Coordinates of C-alpha atoms in Angstrom, one line a residue:
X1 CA -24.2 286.5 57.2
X2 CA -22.6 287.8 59.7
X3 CA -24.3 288.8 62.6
X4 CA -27.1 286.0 62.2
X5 CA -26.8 285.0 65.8
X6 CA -26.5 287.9 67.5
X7 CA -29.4 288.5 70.5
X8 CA -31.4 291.4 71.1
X9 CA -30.2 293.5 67.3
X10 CA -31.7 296.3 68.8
X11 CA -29.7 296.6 72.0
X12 CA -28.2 299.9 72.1
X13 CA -23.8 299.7 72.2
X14 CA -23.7 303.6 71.5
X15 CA -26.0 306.0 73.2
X16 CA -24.3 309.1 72.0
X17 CA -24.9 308.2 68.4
X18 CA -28.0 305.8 69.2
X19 CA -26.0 302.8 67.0
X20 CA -26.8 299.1 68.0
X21 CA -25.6 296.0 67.7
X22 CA -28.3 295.5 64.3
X23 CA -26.5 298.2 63.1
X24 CA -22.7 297.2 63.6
X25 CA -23.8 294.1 61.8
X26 CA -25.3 295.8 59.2
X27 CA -22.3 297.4 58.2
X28 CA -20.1 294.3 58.7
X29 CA -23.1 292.9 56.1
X30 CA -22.8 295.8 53.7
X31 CA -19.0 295.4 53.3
X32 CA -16.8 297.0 56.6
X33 CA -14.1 295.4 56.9
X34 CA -12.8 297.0 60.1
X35 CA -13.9 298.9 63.1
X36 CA -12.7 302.2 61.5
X37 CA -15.2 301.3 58.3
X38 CA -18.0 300.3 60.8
X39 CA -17.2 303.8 62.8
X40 CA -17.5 305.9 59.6
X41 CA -20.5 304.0 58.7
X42 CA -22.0 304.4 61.5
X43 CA -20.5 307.3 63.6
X44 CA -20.3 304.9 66.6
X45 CA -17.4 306.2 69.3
X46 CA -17.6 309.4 67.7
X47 CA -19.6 310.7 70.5
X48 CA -18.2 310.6 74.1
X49 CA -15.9 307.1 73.1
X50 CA -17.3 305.3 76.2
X51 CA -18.3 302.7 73.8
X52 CA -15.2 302.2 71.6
X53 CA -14.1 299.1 73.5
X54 CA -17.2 297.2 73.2
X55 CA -18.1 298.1 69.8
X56 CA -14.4 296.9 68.5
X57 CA -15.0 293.8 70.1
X58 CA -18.7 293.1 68.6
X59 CA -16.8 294.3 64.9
X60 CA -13.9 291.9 65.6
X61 CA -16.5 289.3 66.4
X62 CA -18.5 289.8 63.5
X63 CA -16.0 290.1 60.9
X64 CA -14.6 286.2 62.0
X65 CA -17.6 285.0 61.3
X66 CA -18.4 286.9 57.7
X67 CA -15.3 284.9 57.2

């Protein structure tokens, strides 16, 4: 499961859209296969975009280990 590991689920990566890490994982859990999946599951970096970078990286970090 990916996302088993990750600390603090409820740390906040998008403020505009209030999505955290729990819920990058969750997506990467309920199928997302890439960041643009995560984004339109859910909406994070569709707000100012401040948190685009950091977000790809927890999804690209997430999906190795789903693998």
């Amino acid at each position: 499961v990916a996302g088993a590991l990750i600390m603090n689920r409820k740390k906040v990566i998008c403020s505009c859209r209030h999505v955290t890490k729990g819920d990058i994982a969750d997506a990467v859990n309920d199928g997302a296969g890439s960041f643009k999946q995560v984004k339109k599951l859910t909406k994070v970096g569709k707000g100012c975009g401040k948190c685009k970078k950091k977000a790809k990286k927890l999804t690209k970090k997430l999906l190795k280990e789903r693998v």
